[in-house]
Amino acid sequence: MEPQKQAEEAAIVASGVTTTVNDETEQGGVNGKEEDGVSGHGFSMKNLLWHGGSAWDAWFSCASNQVAQVLLTLPYSFSQLGMLSGLILQVFYGLLGSWTAYLISVLYIEYRTRKEKENVSFKNHVIQWFEVLDGLLGPYWKAAGLAFNCTFLLFGSVIQLIACASNIYYINDRLDKRTWTYIFGACCATTVFIPSFHNYRLWSFLGLGMTTYTAWYLAIAAIAHGQVDGVTHSGPTKFVLYFTGATNILYTFGGHAVTVEIMHAMWKPQKFKYIYLLATVYVFTLTLPSAAAVYWAFGDQLLNHSNAFSLLPKTRWRDAAVILMLIHQFITFGFACTPLYFVWEKVIGMHDTKSICLRALVRLPVVVPIWFLAIIFPFFGPINSAVGALLVSFTVYIIPAMAHMLTYRTPSARQNAAEKPPPFLPSWTAMYVLNAFVVGWVLVVGFGLGGWASMSNFIEQVDTFGLFAKCYQCPKPLSPPAPGPLHEHH
């Protein structure tokens, strides 16, 4: 690297502007020469903890973002699906999600390669999924990608707030869940100060450690507790419940809404291709044992307890898991909200500003509707399934598969593709067949049947608990003993 360029980058790091400047473009973009983007940066504690862009950073981000509060709802899904279907669908949707994440990474590389050939610079600009669709397929695809992605991220953030209130209630029930939602909404609003996915290195590492502890706590605590008296495992019993549980699992492996932003934060984004699959394999070691163990112990009781914490006895270990999950949900809220912050900054023309405080100020309007929706719809498990069926099905599965087929529909596009078919599926025809299967399956089973089932369940929750429910699925207070019969005095 030239001495002048080294000095410029060192000045950027020293001034703290690394949080807003996406240095991967400075380091050669998609086809850069440098290894892991570190040659231009000297070692410092700030870079170690704050400025991440390696393949390991991306792996931690994907694995940490994939499981958060959904870890607590998977036993609920198993009670709807039954043990066998729960295990099979987790593996199936995990592999399906890894495939579409691979497709997104290929389309990102294709888009960026084309733009760099046109000498387009991405300095101070974070590429997002809707921009990839726009560049490859046109404005209609951009609109679809923007609508589905933003709505998914919005409700994904809402779910984190609901989960925070639901979890803390099991430690401190002196305040109702709605009040806790007010409090955590204010706490999560501080994520406006985290500028980009470069700056999640430490948070991603900690977040994955927290979910690892929680998952193994759930598994070990359930086994140690043993099966409750008269436990029954009757699922599946109803189509509505079965497909509601299935769409919750579809949602579990649908963290792709931030895939492009995580790739763009990498020094060498072409290394991303198999990272999501490796992250999913690790996530299996967390979700499969914990969900199976809790369902084995409590069975059909989970049908009325969408949060697994609610059935486990109060101990120091459970309280530690609750606290760690709260911290991780704060991190996941930031993951879900950051792409929304980027979109909002671009809409109002503030995306290029280097002032962290100014960016934080203009981001605040994004948090307000999230806060409000979490108070209106505090339904922990059912909202996961509804979001999975109506939003994740398109954002994560259908749109990437269709976009890949259309981008490489012509012989010239296939011949000049920046990324050729993978070694395990070397034929373009085979890729088309697999993509068509993904679109058909998710459209019928995920969106169609899953949408019907999850919305039916969601409407039932609204009818039962009402909007603005003060304390969703809270234990009912004990009624005072009825007065005895009055004795007549003669």
CSV table of C-alpha atoms in Angstrom, one decimal:
chain,number,residue,atom,x,y,z
A,1,MET,CA,0.0,0.0,0.0
A,2,GLU,CA,1.2,3.5,-0.8
A,3,PRO,CA,2.5,5.5,2.2
A,4,GLN,CA,0.1,8.3,1.6
A,5,LYS,CA,-2.9,5.9,1.6
A,6,GLN,CA,-1.6,4.3,4.8
A,7,ALA,CA,-1.4,7.7,6.4
A,8,GLU,CA,-5.0,8.5,5.3
A,9,GLU,CA,-6.4,5.3,6.7
A,10,ALA,CA,-4.5,5.7,9.9
A,11,ALA,CA,-6.0,9.2,10.3
A,12,ILE,CA,-9.5,7.8,9.7
A,13,VAL,CA,-9.0,5.1,12.4
A,14,ALA,CA,-7.5,7.6,14.9
A,15,SER,CA,-10.4,10.0,14.4
A,16,GLY,CA,-13.0,7.4,15.0
A,17,VAL,CA,-14.6,7.8,11.6
A,18,THR,CA,-14.2,4.1,10.9
A,19,THR,CA,-17.6,3.7,12.4
A,20,THR,CA,-19.2,5.4,9.4
A,21,VAL,CA,-16.7,4.8,6.6
A,22,ASN,CA,-17.0,1.4,5.1
A,23,ASP,CA,-13.3,0.6,4.6
A,24,GLU,CA,-13.8,-2.6,2.6
A,25,THR,CA,-14.1,-0.4,-0.5
A,26,GLU,CA,-10.9,1.4,0.4
A,27,GLN,CA,-9.3,-2.0,0.7
A,28,GLY,CA,-10.0,-3.1,-2.8
A,29,GLY,CA,-13.7,-3.9,-2.8
A,30,VAL,CA,-14.8,-7.4,-4.0
A,31,ASN,CA,-11.6,-8.1,-6.0
A,32,GLY,CA,-9.2,-6.4,-3.6
A,33,LYS,CA,-5.6,-7.7,-3.2
A,34,GLU,CA,-5.1,-7.3,0.5
A,35,GLU,CA,-5.6,-10.1,3.0
A,36,ASP,CA,-8.4,-9.6,5.5
A,37,GLY,CA,-8.1,-5.8,5.3
A,38,VAL,CA,-5.6,-5.5,8.1
A,39,SER,CA,-2.5,-4.4,6.4
A,40,GLY,CA,-3.6,-0.8,6.4
A,41,HIS,CA,-4.4,-0.7,10.1
A,42,GLY,CA,-2.0,-1.0,13.0
A,43,PHE,CA,-3.0,-3.0,16.0
A,44,SER,CA,-5.1,-1.2,18.6
A,45,MET,CA,-7.6,-2.2,21.3
A,46,LYS,CA,-10.2,-0.1,19.5
A,47,ASN,CA,-9.7,-2.1,16.2
A,48,LEU,CA,-9.7,-5.4,18.2
A,49,LEU,CA,-13.1,-4.7,19.9
A,50,TRP,CA,-14.8,-2.3,17.5
A,51,HIS,CA,-13.8,-2.5,13.9
A,52,GLY,CA,-14.6,-6.0,12.6
A,53,GLY,CA,-14.7,-7.1,9.0
A,54,SER,CA,-13.2,-10.6,8.9
A,55,ALA,CA,-14.9,-13.9,7.9
A,56,TRP,CA,-15.0,-14.7,11.6
A,57,ASP,CA,-16.8,-11.5,12.4
A,58,ALA,CA,-19.4,-12.3,9.7
A,59,TRP,CA,-19.8,-15.9,11.1
A,60,PHE,CA,-20.4,-14.5,14.6
A,61,SER,CA,-22.8,-11.9,13.3
A,62,CYS,CA,-24.8,-14.6,11.3
A,63,ALA,CA,-24.9,-17.1,14.2
A,64,SER,CA,-25.7,-14.5,16.8
A,65,ASN,CA,-28.4,-12.9,14.7
A,66,GLN,CA,-30.0,-16.2,13.8
A,67,VAL,CA,-31.1,-17.2,17.3
A,68,ALA,CA,-32.3,-14.8,19.9
A,69,GLN,CA,-35.8,-14.8,21.4
A,70,VAL,CA,-36.9,-17.5,19.0
A,71,LEU,CA,-34.8,-20.0,21.0
A,72,LEU,CA,-37.5,-19.6,23.7
A,73,THR,CA,-40.4,-20.2,21.4
A,74,LEU,CA,-39.1,-23.3,19.6
A,75,PRO,CA,-40.4,-25.7,22.4
A,76,TYR,CA,-43.8,-24.0,21.9
A,77,SER,CA,-43.5,-24.9,18.2
A,78,PHE,CA,-42.6,-28.5,19.0
A,79,SER,CA,-45.8,-28.8,21.1
A,80,GLN,CA,-47.7,-27.7,18.0
A,81,LEU,CA,-45.7,-29.9,15.6
A,82,GLY,CA,-44.7,-33.0,17.6
A,83,MET,CA,-41.2,-34.1,18.2
A,84,LEU,CA,-40.4,-35.7,14.9
A,85,SER,CA,-41.8,-32.9,12.7
A,86,GLY,CA,-40.1,-30.3,14.9
A,87,LEU,CA,-36.6,-31.9,14.4
A,88,ILE,CA,-37.1,-32.6,10.7
A,89,LEU,CA,-38.4,-29.1,9.9
A,90,GLN,CA,-35.6,-27.4,11.8
A,91,VAL,CA,-33.0,-29.2,9.6
A,92,PHE,CA,-35.0,-28.7,6.4
A,93,TYR,CA,-35.5,-25.0,6.9
A,94,GLY,CA,-32.0,-24.5,8.2
A,95,LEU,CA,-30.5,-26.0,5.0
A,96,LEU,CA,-33.1,-24.1,2.8
A,97,GLY,CA,-32.2,-20.8,4.5
A,98,SER,CA,-28.5,-21.5,4.0
A,99,TRP,CA,-29.1,-22.0,0.3
A,100,THR,CA,-31.0,-18.7,-0.2
A,101,ALA,CA,-28.3,-16.9,1.9
A,102,TYR,CA,-25.8,-18.3,-0.6
A,103,LEU,CA,-27.9,-17.0,-3.5
A,104,ILE,CA,-28.0,-13.5,-1.8
A,105,SER,CA,-24.3,-13.5,-1.5
A,106,VAL,CA,-23.9,-14.5,-5.2
A,107,LEU,CA,-26.2,-11.7,-6.3
A,108,TYR,CA,-24.4,-9.2,-4.1
A,109,ILE,CA,-21.0,-10.1,-5.7
A,110,GLU,CA,-22.6,-9.9,-9.1
A,111,TYR,CA,-24.0,-6.4,-8.5
A,112,ARG,CA,-20.9,-5.1,-6.9
A,113,THR,CA,-18.6,-6.5,-9.6
A,114,ARG,CA,-20.7,-4.8,-12.3
A,115,LYS,CA,-20.7,-1.5,-10.5
A,116,GLU,CA,-17.0,-1.5,-9.8
A,117,LYS,CA,-16.4,-2.1,-13.6
A,118,GLU,CA,-18.4,1.2,-14.0
A,119,ASN,CA,-16.1,2.8,-11.5
A,120,VAL,CA,-18.9,3.3,-9.0
A,121,SER,CA,-17.5,4.1,-5.5
A,122,PHE,CA,-19.2,2.8,-2.4
A,123,LYS,CA,-17.1,4.9,0.1
A,124,ASN,CA,-19.5,6.1,2.8
A,125,HIS,CA,-22.3,4.1,1.3
A,126,VAL,CA,-23.6,0.7,2.6
A,127,ILE,CA,-25.0,-1.5,-0.1
A,128,GLN,CA,-28.4,-3.0,0.8
A,129,TRP,CA,-30.5,-5.8,-0.6
A,130,PHE,CA,-33.1,-3.5,-2.4
A,131,GLU,CA,-30.2,-1.8,-4.2
A,132,VAL,CA,-28.8,-5.1,-5.4
A,133,LEU,CA,-32.3,-6.0,-6.7
A,134,ASP,CA,-32.6,-2.6,-8.4
A,135,GLY,CA,-29.2,-2.9,-10.1
A,136,LEU,CA,-29.8,-6.4,-11.4
A,137,LEU,CA,-33.5,-6.5,-12.1
A,138,GLY,CA,-34.9,-3.0,-12.0
A,139,PRO,CA,-37.2,-0.7,-10.0
A,140,TYR,CA,-40.1,-3.0,-9.5
A,141,TRP,CA,-37.9,-5.6,-7.8
A,142,LYS,CA,-36.3,-2.8,-5.8
A,143,ALA,CA,-39.8,-1.8,-4.5
A,144,ALA,CA,-40.7,-5.4,-3.6
A,145,GLY,CA,-37.4,-6.0,-1.8
A,146,LEU,CA,-37.6,-2.7,0.1
A,147,ALA,CA,-41.2,-3.3,1.2
A,148,PHE,CA,-40.7,-6.8,2.4
A,149,ASN,CA,-37.3,-6.3,3.9
A,150,CYS,CA,-38.2,-3.1,5.8
A,151,THR,CA,-41.5,-4.6,7.1
A,152,PHE,CA,-39.8,-7.8,8.2
A,153,LEU,CA,-37.0,-5.8,10.0
A,154,LEU,CA,-39.6,-3.5,11.6
A,155,PHE,CA,-41.6,-6.5,13.1
A,156,GLY,CA,-38.3,-8.3,13.9
A,157,SER,CA,-37.4,-5.3,16.1
A,158,VAL,CA,-40.9,-5.3,17.6
A,159,ILE,CA,-40.5,-9.0,18.5
A,160,GLN,CA,-37.3,-8.2,20.4
A,161,LEU,CA,-39.0,-5.6,22.5
A,162,ILE,CA,-41.9,-8.0,23.3
A,163,ALA,CA,-39.4,-10.7,24.2
A,164,CYS,CA,-37.5,-8.3,26.5
A,165,ALA,CA,-40.6,-7.5,28.5
A,166,SER,CA,-41.7,-11.2,28.5
A,167,ASN,CA,-38.3,-12.3,29.9
A,168,ILE,CA,-37.7,-9.7,32.6
A,169,TYR,CA,-41.1,-10.4,34.0
A,170,TYR,CA,-39.9,-13.8,35.1
A,171,ILE,CA,-37.3,-12.1,37.3
A,172,ASN,CA,-39.3,-9.1,38.5
A,173,ASP,CA,-43.1,-9.3,38.2
A,174,ARG,CA,-43.8,-6.2,40.3
A,175,LEU,CA,-44.2,-4.4,37.0
A,176,ASP,CA,-46.5,-5.7,34.2
A,177,LYS,CA,-45.1,-6.6,30.8
A,178,ARG,CA,-46.5,-3.5,29.1
A,179,THR,CA,-44.6,-1.3,31.6
A,180,TRP,CA,-41.4,-3.3,30.9
A,181,THR,CA,-41.9,-2.7,27.2
A,182,TYR,CA,-41.9,1.1,27.8
A,183,ILE,CA,-38.6,0.7,29.7
A,184,PHE,CA,-36.9,-1.5,27.2
A,185,GLY,CA,-38.0,0.6,24.3
A,186,ALA,CA,-36.1,3.5,25.8
A,187,CYS,CA,-33.0,1.2,26.4
A,188,CYS,CA,-33.0,-0.2,22.9
A,189,ALA,CA,-33.3,3.3,21.4
A,190,THR,CA,-29.6,3.7,22.3
A,191,THR,CA,-28.7,1.4,19.3
A,192,VAL,CA,-28.9,4.6,17.2
A,193,PHE,CA,-25.4,5.3,18.3
A,194,ILE,CA,-23.9,2.1,16.7
A,195,PRO,CA,-23.1,3.3,13.2
A,196,SER,CA,-22.7,0.1,11.1
A,197,PHE,CA,-22.1,-3.7,11.2
A,198,HIS,CA,-18.4,-3.0,11.4
A,199,ASN,CA,-19.0,-2.1,15.0
A,200,TYR,CA,-20.7,-5.3,16.1
A,201,ARG,CA,-17.5,-7.3,16.5
A,202,LEU,CA,-17.6,-7.4,20.4
A,203,TRP,CA,-21.4,-7.5,20.5
A,204,SER,CA,-21.7,-10.5,18.1
A,205,PHE,CA,-19.1,-12.5,20.1
A,206,LEU,CA,-20.9,-11.8,23.4
A,207,GLY,CA,-24.3,-12.4,21.9
A,208,LEU,CA,-23.5,-15.9,20.6
A,209,GLY,CA,-22.0,-16.7,24.0
A,210,MET,CA,-25.2,-15.6,25.7
A,211,THR,CA,-27.5,-17.7,23.4
A,212,THR,CA,-25.1,-20.7,23.8
A,213,TYR,CA,-25.5,-20.5,27.6
A,214,THR,CA,-29.2,-20.1,27.4
A,215,ALA,CA,-29.7,-23.0,25.0
A,216,TRP,CA,-27.7,-25.4,27.1
A,217,TYR,CA,-29.4,-24.1,30.3
A,218,LEU,CA,-32.8,-24.9,28.7
A,219,ALA,CA,-31.7,-28.4,27.7
A,220,ILE,CA,-30.0,-29.3,31.0
A,221,ALA,CA,-32.6,-27.7,33.3
A,222,ALA,CA,-35.4,-29.5,31.4
A,223,ILE,CA,-33.6,-32.9,31.7
A,224,ALA,CA,-32.8,-32.3,35.4
A,225,HIS,CA,-36.4,-31.3,36.1
A,226,GLY,CA,-37.7,-34.4,34.5
A,227,GLN,CA,-41.1,-35.0,33.0
A,228,VAL,CA,-44.0,-33.4,34.8
A,229,ASP,CA,-46.7,-35.6,36.2
A,230,GLY,CA,-49.1,-36.9,33.6
A,231,VAL,CA,-47.1,-35.3,30.7
A,232,THR,CA,-48.7,-35.8,27.3
A,233,HIS,CA,-47.2,-35.3,23.8
A,234,SER,CA,-50.3,-35.2,21.7
A,235,GLY,CA,-49.0,-32.9,18.9
A,236,PRO,CA,-49.8,-32.5,16.1
A,237,THR,CA,-53.6,-32.3,16.7
A,238,LYS,CA,-54.8,-29.4,14.5
A,239,PHE,CA,-53.7,-28.1,11.1
A,240,VAL,CA,-53.8,-24.6,12.4
A,241,LEU,CA,-51.4,-25.4,15.2
A,242,TYR,CA,-49.2,-27.5,12.9
A,243,PHE,CA,-48.6,-24.9,10.3
A,244,THR,CA,-48.3,-22.1,12.9
A,245,GLY,CA,-45.4,-24.1,14.4
A,246,ALA,CA,-43.9,-24.8,11.0
A,247,THR,CA,-43.8,-21.1,10.1
A,248,ASN,CA,-42.2,-20.2,13.4
A,249,ILE,CA,-39.3,-22.6,12.4
A,250,LEU,CA,-39.3,-21.0,9.0
A,251,TYR,CA,-38.8,-17.7,10.8
A,252,THR,CA,-36.0,-19.1,12.9
A,253,PHE,CA,-33.7,-19.6,10.0
A,254,GLY,CA,-34.7,-16.4,8.3
A,255,GLY,CA,-32.0,-13.9,9.4
A,256,HIS,CA,-31.2,-13.0,5.8
A,257,ALA,CA,-32.7,-9.5,6.1
A,258,VAL,CA,-29.3,-8.2,7.2
A,259,THR,CA,-27.1,-10.6,5.0
A,260,VAL,CA,-26.1,-7.9,2.5
A,261,GLU,CA,-25.2,-5.4,5.2
A,262,ILE,CA,-23.0,-8.0,7.0
A,263,MET,CA,-21.3,-8.9,3.7
A,264,HIS,CA,-20.7,-5.3,2.9
A,265,ALA,CA,-19.0,-4.8,6.3
A,266,MET,CA,-16.5,-7.6,5.3
A,267,TRP,CA,-13.0,-6.8,4.1
A,268,LYS,CA,-13.3,-9.7,1.6
A,269,PRO,CA,-17.1,-10.2,0.9
A,270,GLN,CA,-16.5,-13.0,-1.5
A,271,LYS,CA,-15.6,-15.2,1.5
A,272,PHE,CA,-19.2,-15.1,2.7
A,273,LYS,CA,-20.5,-17.8,0.5
A,274,TYR,CA,-20.5,-20.7,3.0
A,275,ILE,CA,-20.5,-18.7,6.2
A,276,TYR,CA,-24.2,-18.8,6.7
A,277,LEU,CA,-24.3,-22.6,6.4
A,278,LEU,CA,-21.5,-22.9,8.9
A,279,ALA,CA,-23.4,-20.6,11.3
A,280,THR,CA,-26.5,-22.6,10.8
A,281,VAL,CA,-24.7,-25.9,11.7
A,282,TYR,CA,-23.6,-24.3,14.9
A,283,VAL,CA,-27.1,-23.0,15.6
A,284,PHE,CA,-28.4,-26.6,15.2
A,285,THR,CA,-26.3,-27.6,18.2
A,286,LEU,CA,-28.3,-25.0,20.2
A,287,THR,CA,-31.8,-25.3,19.0
A,288,LEU,CA,-32.3,-29.0,18.5
A,289,PRO,CA,-31.3,-30.2,22.0
A,290,SER,CA,-33.0,-27.3,23.9
A,291,ALA,CA,-36.3,-27.5,22.1
A,292,ALA,CA,-36.5,-31.3,22.2
A,293,ALA,CA,-35.5,-31.4,25.9
A,294,VAL,CA,-38.1,-28.8,27.0
A,295,TYR,CA,-40.8,-30.4,25.0
A,296,TRP,CA,-39.9,-33.9,26.4
A,297,ALA,CA,-40.2,-32.5,29.9
A,298,PHE,CA,-43.4,-30.4,29.7
A,299,GLY,CA,-45.2,-31.7,26.6
A,300,ASP,CA,-48.6,-30.1,25.9
A,301,GLN,CA,-48.3,-27.5,28.7
A,302,LEU,CA,-46.2,-25.6,26.2
A,303,LEU,CA,-49.3,-25.0,24.1
A,304,ASN,CA,-50.2,-22.3,26.6
A,305,HIS,CA,-46.7,-21.1,27.4
A,306,SER,CA,-45.0,-19.7,24.3
A,307,ASN,CA,-41.9,-18.6,26.4
A,308,ALA,CA,-40.0,-21.6,27.7
A,309,PHE,CA,-38.8,-19.7,30.7
A,310,SER,CA,-42.3,-19.6,32.1
A,311,LEU,CA,-42.3,-23.4,32.9
A,312,LEU,CA,-38.8,-23.8,34.4
A,313,PRO,CA,-38.4,-23.3,38.1
A,314,LYS,CA,-36.9,-20.0,39.3
A,315,THR,CA,-33.2,-20.6,40.1
A,316,ARG,CA,-30.0,-18.6,39.9
A,317,TRP,CA,-29.2,-20.4,36.6
A,318,ARG,CA,-32.6,-19.4,35.1
A,319,ASP,CA,-32.2,-15.8,36.2
A,320,ALA,CA,-28.7,-15.7,34.7
A,321,ALA,CA,-30.2,-17.0,31.4
A,322,VAL,CA,-32.9,-14.4,31.5
A,323,ILE,CA,-30.4,-11.6,32.0
A,324,LEU,CA,-28.1,-12.9,29.2
A,325,MET,CA,-31.1,-13.1,26.8
A,326,LEU,CA,-32.1,-9.6,27.7
A,327,ILE,CA,-28.7,-8.3,26.7
A,328,HIS,CA,-28.7,-10.4,23.6
A,329,GLN,CA,-32.1,-9.1,22.6
A,330,PHE,CA,-30.7,-5.6,22.9
A,331,ILE,CA,-28.0,-6.6,20.4
A,332,THR,CA,-30.4,-8.3,18.1
A,333,PHE,CA,-32.6,-5.2,18.2
A,334,GLY,CA,-29.6,-3.3,16.9
A,335,PHE,CA,-29.0,-5.9,14.2
A,336,ALA,CA,-32.6,-5.6,13.0
A,337,CYS,CA,-32.8,-1.9,13.2
A,338,THR,CA,-29.5,-0.9,11.7
A,339,PRO,CA,-30.6,-1.6,8.0
A,340,LEU,CA,-33.8,0.4,8.8
A,341,TYR,CA,-31.5,3.2,10.0
A,342,PHE,CA,-29.6,3.1,6.7
A,343,VAL,CA,-32.8,3.2,4.6
A,344,TRP,CA,-34.1,6.2,6.6
A,345,GLU,CA,-30.7,8.0,6.3
A,346,LYS,CA,-30.8,7.5,2.6
A,347,VAL,CA,-34.4,8.8,2.3
A,348,ILE,CA,-33.6,12.0,4.2
A,349,GLY,CA,-30.2,12.5,2.6
A,350,MET,CA,-28.1,11.9,5.8
A,351,HIS,CA,-26.4,8.7,5.0
A,352,ASP,CA,-23.0,10.3,4.1
A,353,THR,CA,-22.7,12.3,7.3
A,354,LYS,CA,-19.7,11.5,9.5
A,355,SER,CA,-21.1,12.9,12.8
A,356,ILE,CA,-22.2,10.0,15.0
A,357,CYS,CA,-24.4,12.3,17.2
A,358,LEU,CA,-26.2,13.7,14.2
A,359,ARG,CA,-26.8,10.3,12.7
A,360,ALA,CA,-28.2,9.1,16.1
A,361,LEU,CA,-30.5,12.0,16.2
A,362,VAL,CA,-32.0,11.5,12.7
A,363,ARG,CA,-32.4,7.8,13.4
A,364,LEU,CA,-34.7,8.2,16.5
A,365,PRO,CA,-37.9,8.4,14.4
A,366,VAL,CA,-37.3,4.8,13.3
A,367,VAL,CA,-37.6,3.6,16.9
A,368,VAL,CA,-40.9,5.2,17.8
A,369,PRO,CA,-43.2,3.1,15.6
A,370,ILE,CA,-41.4,-0.1,16.7
A,371,TRP,CA,-42.0,0.9,20.3
A,372,PHE,CA,-45.7,1.6,19.6
A,373,LEU,CA,-46.3,-1.7,17.8
A,374,ALA,CA,-44.7,-3.7,20.6
A,375,ILE,CA,-47.3,-2.2,23.0
A,376,ILE,CA,-50.2,-2.8,20.6
A,377,PHE,CA,-49.4,-6.5,19.8
A,378,PRO,CA,-47.6,-8.1,22.8
A,379,PHE,CA,-48.2,-11.6,21.5
A,380,PHE,CA,-44.8,-13.4,21.9
A,381,GLY,CA,-45.1,-16.7,20.0
A,382,PRO,CA,-48.0,-16.0,17.6
A,383,ILE,CA,-46.4,-12.9,16.1
A,384,ASN,CA,-43.2,-14.9,15.3
A,385,SER,CA,-45.3,-17.3,13.2
A,386,ALA,CA,-47.2,-14.4,11.5
A,387,VAL,CA,-44.0,-12.6,10.5
A,388,GLY,CA,-42.5,-15.9,9.3
A,389,ALA,CA,-45.4,-16.7,7.0
A,390,LEU,CA,-46.2,-13.3,5.6
A,391,LEU,CA,-42.8,-11.6,5.4
A,392,VAL,CA,-39.9,-14.1,5.9
A,393,SER,CA,-41.3,-16.4,3.3
A,394,PHE,CA,-40.8,-13.7,0.6
A,395,THR,CA,-37.9,-11.8,2.0
A,396,VAL,CA,-35.7,-14.8,2.8
A,397,TYR,CA,-36.8,-17.6,0.4
A,398,ILE,CA,-39.0,-16.6,-2.6
A,399,ILE,CA,-37.4,-13.3,-3.7
A,400,PRO,CA,-33.8,-14.4,-3.6
A,401,ALA,CA,-34.6,-17.7,-5.5
A,402,MET,CA,-36.6,-15.8,-8.2
A,403,ALA,CA,-34.0,-13.0,-8.4
A,404,HIS,CA,-31.2,-15.5,-9.0
A,405,MET,CA,-33.2,-17.3,-11.8
A,406,LEU,CA,-34.0,-14.0,-13.5
A,407,THR,CA,-30.5,-12.5,-13.2
A,408,TYR,CA,-29.0,-15.6,-14.9
A,409,ARG,CA,-31.8,-16.4,-17.3
A,410,THR,CA,-29.8,-15.5,-20.5
A,411,PRO,CA,-26.7,-17.5,-21.8
A,412,SER,CA,-24.6,-14.3,-21.8
A,413,ALA,CA,-25.4,-13.6,-18.1
A,414,ARG,CA,-24.4,-17.2,-17.2
A,415,GLN,CA,-21.2,-17.0,-19.2
A,416,ASN,CA,-20.2,-13.7,-17.7
A,417,ALA,CA,-21.3,-14.5,-14.1
A,418,ALA,CA,-19.0,-13.2,-11.4
A,419,GLU,CA,-19.8,-16.4,-9.4
A,420,LYS,CA,-20.2,-19.8,-11.2
A,421,PRO,CA,-22.4,-22.6,-9.7
A,422,PRO,CA,-21.0,-24.2,-6.6
A,423,PRO,CA,-18.9,-27.4,-6.8
A,424,PHE,CA,-21.7,-29.4,-5.1
A,425,LEU,CA,-24.2,-28.3,-7.7
A,426,PRO,CA,-22.2,-27.5,-10.8
A,427,SER,CA,-25.1,-27.3,-13.3
A,428,TRP,CA,-27.1,-24.1,-14.0
A,429,THR,CA,-30.1,-26.4,-14.7
A,430,ALA,CA,-29.8,-28.0,-11.3
A,431,MET,CA,-29.7,-24.6,-9.7
A,432,TYR,CA,-32.9,-23.6,-11.6
A,433,VAL,CA,-34.7,-26.8,-10.4
A,434,LEU,CA,-33.6,-26.2,-6.8
A,435,ASN,CA,-34.7,-22.6,-6.9
A,436,ALA,CA,-38.0,-23.4,-8.5
A,437,PHE,CA,-38.6,-26.0,-5.7
A,438,VAL,CA,-37.8,-23.4,-3.0
A,439,VAL,CA,-40.3,-20.9,-4.6
A,440,GLY,CA,-43.0,-23.5,-4.9
A,441,TRP,CA,-42.6,-25.0,-1.5
A,442,VAL,CA,-42.5,-21.8,0.5
A,443,LEU,CA,-45.2,-20.2,-1.6
A,444,VAL,CA,-47.7,-23.0,-0.9
A,445,VAL,CA,-46.6,-24.3,2.6
A,446,GLY,CA,-44.9,-21.3,4.1
A,447,PHE,CA,-47.0,-18.4,2.8
A,448,GLY,CA,-50.3,-20.1,1.9
A,449,LEU,CA,-50.9,-22.7,4.6
A,450,GLY,CA,-48.6,-21.0,7.1
A,451,GLY,CA,-50.2,-17.6,6.5
A,452,TRP,CA,-53.7,-19.0,7.0
A,453,ALA,CA,-52.7,-20.8,10.2
A,454,SER,CA,-50.6,-18.1,11.8
A,455,MET,CA,-53.1,-15.4,11.1
A,456,SER,CA,-55.9,-17.5,12.5
A,457,ASN,CA,-53.9,-18.1,15.7
A,458,PHE,CA,-52.9,-14.4,15.8
A,459,ILE,CA,-56.6,-13.2,15.5
A,460,GLU,CA,-57.5,-15.7,18.2
A,461,GLN,CA,-54.9,-14.1,20.6
A,462,VAL,CA,-56.3,-10.6,19.8
A,463,ASP,CA,-59.8,-11.8,20.5
A,464,THR,CA,-58.7,-13.5,23.8
A,465,PHE,CA,-56.4,-10.8,25.2
A,466,GLY,CA,-57.2,-7.7,23.2
A,467,LEU,CA,-54.9,-5.0,21.8
A,468,PHE,CA,-52.6,-3.2,24.2
A,469,ALA,CA,-52.8,-6.3,26.5
A,470,LYS,CA,-51.3,-5.3,29.8
A,471,CYS,CA,-49.7,-8.6,30.7
A,472,TYR,CA,-49.9,-11.3,27.9
A,473,GLN,CA,-50.0,-14.9,29.3
A,474,CYS,CA,-49.2,-13.7,32.8
A,475,PRO,CA,-50.2,-16.1,35.7
A,476,LYS,CA,-53.6,-15.1,37.0
A,477,PRO,CA,-53.6,-13.8,40.5
A,478,LEU,CA,-55.0,-16.1,43.1
A,479,SER,CA,-58.6,-15.4,43.9
A,480,PRO,CA,-59.5,-14.7,47.6
A,481,PRO,CA,-61.3,-17.7,49.2
A,482,ALA,CA,-65.1,-17.6,48.9
A,483,PRO,CA,-66.9,-16.7,52.1
A,484,GLY,CA,-68.4,-19.7,53.9
A,485,PRO,CA,-72.3,-20.0,54.2
A,486,LEU,CA,-73.8,-17.8,56.9
A,487,HIS,CA,-75.3,-19.8,59.8
A,488,GLU,CA,-78.6,-18.8,61.1
A,489,HIS,CA,-78.9,-18.0,64.8
A,490,HIS,CA,-82.0,-19.1,66.5
